[in-house]
Amino acid sequence: MITSPHNDKLKLIRRLRERRHRDREGLFVAEGEDLVDAAVVAGAEPELVLRAGEDVEPRLLDEVSALGSGTRVIGVYRQRLSEPRGPVCAYLHGVGDPGNVGAVIRTAHALVEGTVVLGPGCADPFGPKAVRATMGSIFAQPLARAELDATPAPRVALVAHGGRGPGEIEAPVTVALGAERQGLPPEALALCDDEVTIQLRPRGAESLNVAAAGAIVLHEVNRQVRERTWRSPPVSSPREGMDAGA
């Protein structure tokens, strides 16, 4: 039982609140039983797990919590990053809100197969708020850090005006999402092969949260994939063909 705030494991958890330490050590923290359980399901081995009342005094675990509330379990895990790959990439550029980054990771994990790619100016997906927003998808959804030109083509940009409807997007594809106010910069738009726009009702809100917009577009990609699968005729096995010709 850990009874001292100077314990090395507690010191590590404190350090990992800051991105520079997370980047240097390649580790991140997940707080709460739901996230630690999600790691088990995904097969993510922890560097360490501390449970209140079993491994550490509850008061000390609360003190190292980054979420501002009491927690019963904290785990430390190794960051996993891959190369951008499809069939569907969700590319984020300048999305600085960690909650939005985490929500897109969760949405991509739920709807499409591929990679979430973090471009310049994005919040750290391994920060406490982003990890919490993924609701455990941080352990299963492939992530990459790269520029847009490193993602697979074709690339489709989500823009506020002038693009075609998102229902026409088909995989394989990279969907590029920009910051809510600025959108994608001109140099990113120049790398895209097409643009899509989500049509809003005339007297509603002027814009969508980037995580909500990403969910709509990725749902449309998912729908196209499912419809294409349903339309495909069943493939006969060689044995079935022989029987039919006999």
Short mmCIF file of C-alpha atoms in Angstrom, two decimals:
data_model
loop_
_atom_site.label_atom_id
_atom_site.label_comp_id
_atom_site.label_asym_id
_atom_site.label_seq_id
_atom_site.Cartn_x
_atom_site.Cartn_y
_atom_site.Cartn_z
CA MET A 1 0.00 0.00 0.00
CA ILE A 2 1.41 3.38 -1.06
CA THR A 3 1.19 5.85 1.82
CA SER A 4 3.65 8.55 0.76
CA PRO A 5 3.01 11.30 -1.82
CA HIS A 6 6.68 11.01 -2.77
CA ASN A 7 6.25 7.50 -4.18
CA ASP A 8 7.82 7.15 -7.66
CA LYS A 9 4.62 5.85 -9.23
CA LEU A 10 2.66 8.86 -8.00
CA LYS A 11 5.43 11.17 -9.21
CA LEU A 12 5.18 9.61 -12.68
CA ILE A 13 1.42 10.17 -12.80
CA ARG A 14 1.91 13.80 -11.81
CA ARG A 15 4.52 14.33 -14.54
CA LEU A 16 2.25 12.86 -17.19
CA ARG A 17 -0.24 15.68 -16.70
CA GLU A 18 2.05 17.74 -18.94
CA ARG A 19 2.35 17.06 -22.65
CA ARG A 20 6.13 17.48 -22.72
CA HIS A 21 6.53 14.63 -20.26
CA ARG A 22 3.99 12.47 -22.10
CA ASP A 23 5.86 13.05 -25.36
CA ARG A 24 9.26 12.38 -23.78
CA GLU A 25 8.25 9.19 -21.98
CA GLY A 26 5.74 7.91 -24.55
CA LEU A 27 3.17 7.28 -21.84
CA PHE A 28 -0.28 8.54 -20.87
CA VAL A 29 -2.74 8.22 -18.01
CA ALA A 30 -6.27 6.80 -18.05
CA GLU A 31 -8.49 7.47 -15.04
CA GLY A 32 -11.56 5.54 -13.99
CA GLU A 33 -12.76 1.97 -14.04
CA ASP A 34 -14.47 2.29 -17.42
CA LEU A 35 -11.25 3.30 -19.18
CA VAL A 36 -9.10 0.74 -17.42
CA ASP A 37 -11.66 -1.94 -18.31
CA ALA A 38 -11.63 -0.75 -21.95
CA ALA A 39 -7.86 -1.19 -22.00
CA VAL A 40 -8.27 -4.80 -20.87
CA VAL A 41 -10.81 -5.47 -23.63
CA ALA A 42 -8.47 -3.93 -26.22
CA GLY A 43 -5.50 -5.95 -24.98
CA ALA A 44 -3.52 -2.88 -23.91
CA GLU A 45 -1.02 -3.87 -21.22
CA PRO A 46 -0.57 -1.22 -18.51
CA GLU A 47 2.76 0.05 -17.30
CA LEU A 48 1.09 0.30 -13.91
CA VAL A 49 -2.39 0.37 -12.34
CA LEU A 50 -3.17 1.85 -8.94
CA ARG A 51 -6.48 1.15 -7.17
CA ALA A 52 -7.68 3.20 -4.23
CA GLY A 53 -7.64 1.23 -1.00
CA GLU A 54 -5.75 -1.68 -2.55
CA ASP A 55 -2.52 -0.22 -3.93
CA VAL A 56 -2.63 3.36 -2.65
CA GLU A 57 -4.39 5.46 -0.06
CA PRO A 58 -7.52 7.01 -1.69
CA ARG A 59 -6.47 10.49 -0.60
CA LEU A 60 -3.18 10.20 -2.49
CA LEU A 61 -4.88 8.91 -5.65
CA ASP A 62 -7.28 11.87 -5.58
CA GLU A 63 -4.33 14.25 -5.29
CA VAL A 64 -2.74 13.04 -8.54
CA SER A 65 -6.02 12.99 -10.47
CA ALA A 66 -6.00 15.38 -13.44
CA LEU A 67 -9.79 15.43 -13.79
CA GLY A 68 -10.59 17.29 -10.61
CA SER A 69 -12.70 14.60 -8.99
CA GLY A 70 -12.15 11.53 -6.92
CA THR A 71 -11.08 8.44 -8.82
CA ARG A 72 -10.91 4.80 -7.79
CA VAL A 73 -8.33 3.62 -10.30
CA ILE A 74 -5.60 5.14 -12.47
CA GLY A 75 -3.63 3.31 -15.15
CA VAL A 76 -0.52 4.32 -17.07
CA TYR A 77 -0.21 3.06 -20.66
CA ARG A 78 2.20 3.31 -23.55
CA GLN A 79 1.25 5.54 -26.44
CA ARG A 80 0.64 3.69 -29.69
CA LEU A 81 1.07 5.52 -33.00
CA SER A 82 0.99 4.10 -36.51
CA GLU A 83 1.33 5.30 -40.09
CA PRO A 84 -1.71 6.82 -41.84
CA ARG A 85 -3.63 4.08 -43.58
CA GLY A 86 -7.14 3.41 -44.85
CA PRO A 87 -9.54 2.48 -46.04
CA VAL A 88 -10.84 5.57 -44.22
CA CYS A 89 -8.62 8.23 -42.64
CA ALA A 90 -10.03 11.05 -40.55
CA TYR A 91 -7.49 13.89 -40.74
CA LEU A 92 -7.69 16.74 -38.20
CA HIS A 93 -5.97 20.09 -38.75
CA GLY A 94 -5.82 22.72 -36.02
CA VAL A 95 -8.46 21.08 -33.81
CA GLY A 96 -7.23 22.43 -30.51
CA ASP A 97 -10.03 21.33 -28.19
CA PRO A 98 -9.12 18.00 -26.55
CA GLY A 99 -12.78 17.05 -26.14
CA ASN A 100 -13.33 17.36 -29.88
CA VAL A 101 -10.21 15.35 -30.67
CA GLY A 102 -11.33 12.60 -28.31
CA ALA A 103 -14.86 12.61 -29.72
CA VAL A 104 -13.60 12.19 -33.29
CA ILE A 105 -11.43 9.26 -32.19
CA ARG A 106 -14.46 7.62 -30.59
CA THR A 107 -16.62 8.26 -33.67
CA ALA A 108 -14.03 6.88 -36.08
CA HIS A 109 -13.63 3.77 -33.95
CA ALA A 110 -17.41 3.26 -34.01
CA LEU A 111 -18.04 3.86 -37.71
CA VAL A 112 -15.05 3.25 -39.99
CA GLU A 113 -11.91 1.20 -40.37
CA GLY A 114 -8.74 3.23 -40.71
CA THR A 115 -6.65 5.85 -38.93
CA VAL A 116 -7.30 9.14 -37.14
CA VAL A 117 -4.46 11.41 -38.23
CA LEU A 118 -3.50 14.40 -36.06
CA GLY A 119 -2.10 17.24 -38.12
CA PRO A 120 -0.56 20.57 -37.05
CA GLY A 121 -2.16 22.47 -34.19
CA CYS A 122 -4.21 19.58 -32.80
CA ALA A 123 -4.70 18.88 -29.12
CA ASP A 124 -2.79 15.92 -27.73
CA PRO A 125 -5.00 12.81 -28.05
CA PHE A 126 -3.21 11.39 -24.99
CA GLY A 127 -4.09 14.33 -22.73
CA PRO A 128 -6.51 13.67 -19.84
CA LYS A 129 -9.58 15.35 -21.36
CA ALA A 130 -9.07 13.80 -24.79
CA VAL A 131 -8.56 10.33 -23.32
CA ARG A 132 -11.74 10.68 -21.29
CA ALA A 133 -13.69 11.86 -24.36
CA THR A 134 -12.66 8.75 -26.31
CA MET A 135 -14.52 6.59 -23.76
CA GLY A 136 -11.90 3.87 -24.22
CA SER A 137 -11.44 4.08 -28.00
CA ILE A 138 -7.94 5.47 -27.38
CA PHE A 139 -6.85 1.86 -26.80
CA ALA A 140 -8.31 0.43 -30.02
CA GLN A 141 -8.46 3.16 -32.67
CA PRO A 142 -5.23 3.51 -34.71
CA LEU A 143 -3.74 7.02 -34.44
CA ALA A 144 -1.03 8.82 -36.38
CA ARG A 145 0.67 12.22 -36.35
CA ALA A 146 1.33 13.43 -39.89
CA GLU A 147 0.77 16.15 -42.46
CA LEU A 148 -2.13 15.86 -44.88
CA ASP A 149 0.12 14.96 -47.80
CA ALA A 150 1.09 11.76 -45.95
CA THR A 151 -2.49 10.48 -45.93
CA PRO A 152 -3.89 8.16 -48.61
CA ALA A 153 -5.65 9.65 -51.63
CA PRO A 154 -8.29 10.50 -52.61
CA ARG A 155 -8.78 13.28 -50.06
CA VAL A 156 -12.04 15.09 -49.39
CA ALA A 157 -12.18 18.38 -47.47
CA LEU A 158 -15.12 19.34 -45.29
CA VAL A 159 -15.90 23.02 -46.06
CA ALA A 160 -18.60 25.38 -44.85
CA HIS A 161 -19.93 26.29 -48.30
CA GLY A 162 -19.83 25.17 -51.90
CA GLY A 163 -19.07 21.46 -51.62
CA ARG A 164 -21.18 18.52 -52.72
CA GLY A 165 -23.25 16.50 -50.27
CA PRO A 166 -21.47 14.12 -47.85
CA GLY A 167 -23.73 11.26 -48.95
CA GLU A 168 -21.65 10.86 -52.10
CA ILE A 169 -18.37 10.03 -50.33
CA GLU A 170 -17.12 6.48 -50.80
CA ALA A 171 -14.19 4.61 -49.29
CA PRO A 172 -11.26 4.45 -49.69
CA VAL A 173 -10.94 8.10 -48.71
CA THR A 174 -9.26 10.56 -46.39
CA VAL A 175 -11.73 13.01 -44.82
CA ALA A 176 -10.03 16.28 -43.82
CA LEU A 177 -11.54 18.34 -40.99
CA GLY A 178 -10.32 21.76 -39.92
CA ALA A 179 -10.72 23.99 -36.88
CA GLU A 180 -14.26 25.23 -36.28
CA ARG A 181 -13.64 28.91 -36.97
CA GLN A 182 -10.78 28.86 -39.46
CA GLY A 183 -11.54 25.62 -41.27
CA LEU A 184 -8.81 24.07 -43.36
CA PRO A 185 -6.01 26.39 -44.53
CA PRO A 186 -5.53 26.99 -48.28
CA GLU A 187 -2.48 24.74 -48.45
CA ALA A 188 -4.52 21.84 -47.06
CA LEU A 189 -7.43 22.49 -49.42
CA ALA A 190 -4.99 22.43 -52.33
CA LEU A 191 -4.06 18.84 -51.42
CA CYS A 192 -7.67 17.66 -51.51
CA ASP A 193 -9.38 16.16 -54.55
CA ASP A 194 -12.91 17.21 -53.62
CA GLU A 195 -14.95 19.24 -51.13
CA VAL A 196 -18.11 18.39 -49.21
CA THR A 197 -20.53 20.60 -47.31
CA ILE A 198 -23.15 19.69 -44.72
CA GLN A 199 -26.24 21.72 -45.56
CA LEU A 200 -27.72 23.50 -42.53
CA ARG A 201 -31.30 24.73 -42.24
CA PRO A 202 -31.72 28.43 -43.06
CA ARG A 203 -32.62 29.78 -39.62
CA GLY A 204 -30.68 27.38 -37.41
CA ALA A 205 -27.21 27.57 -35.90
CA GLU A 206 -24.55 28.98 -38.22
CA SER A 207 -22.16 26.08 -37.85
CA LEU A 208 -21.62 22.63 -36.39
CA ASN A 209 -19.15 21.51 -33.77
CA VAL A 210 -16.25 19.85 -35.60
CA ALA A 211 -16.84 16.57 -33.78
CA ALA A 212 -20.52 16.60 -34.79
CA ALA A 213 -19.62 17.44 -38.39
CA GLY A 214 -17.07 14.66 -38.46
CA ALA A 215 -19.65 12.21 -37.10
CA ILE A 216 -22.10 13.10 -39.89
CA VAL A 217 -19.53 12.65 -42.63
CA LEU A 218 -18.12 9.41 -41.24
CA HIS A 219 -21.65 8.06 -40.81
CA GLU A 220 -22.28 8.73 -44.49
CA VAL A 221 -19.08 6.90 -45.42
CA ASN A 222 -20.17 4.01 -43.21
CA ARG A 223 -23.59 3.97 -44.89
CA GLN A 224 -22.03 3.82 -48.35
CA VAL A 225 -19.83 0.89 -47.29
CA ARG A 226 -22.79 -1.00 -45.83
CA GLU A 227 -25.01 -0.39 -48.87
CA ARG A 228 -22.26 -1.52 -51.22
CA THR A 229 -21.87 -4.70 -49.15
CA TRP A 230 -25.61 -5.38 -49.23
CA ARG A 231 -25.73 -4.92 -53.01
CA SER A 232 -22.85 -7.32 -53.63
CA PRO A 233 -24.04 -10.79 -54.76
CA PRO A 234 -22.93 -13.75 -52.63
CA VAL A 235 -19.80 -15.47 -53.89
CA SER A 236 -20.26 -19.18 -54.65
CA SER A 237 -17.62 -21.59 -53.47
CA PRO A 238 -15.87 -23.89 -55.98
CA ARG A 239 -17.80 -26.85 -54.55
CA GLU A 240 -21.13 -25.06 -55.07
CA GLY A 241 -20.21 -24.37 -58.70
CA MET A 242 -19.38 -28.02 -59.31
CA ASP A 243 -22.64 -29.14 -57.79
CA ALA A 244 -24.63 -26.70 -59.91
CA GLY A 245 -23.00 -27.95 -63.11
CA ALA A 246 -23.42 -31.63 -62.31
#
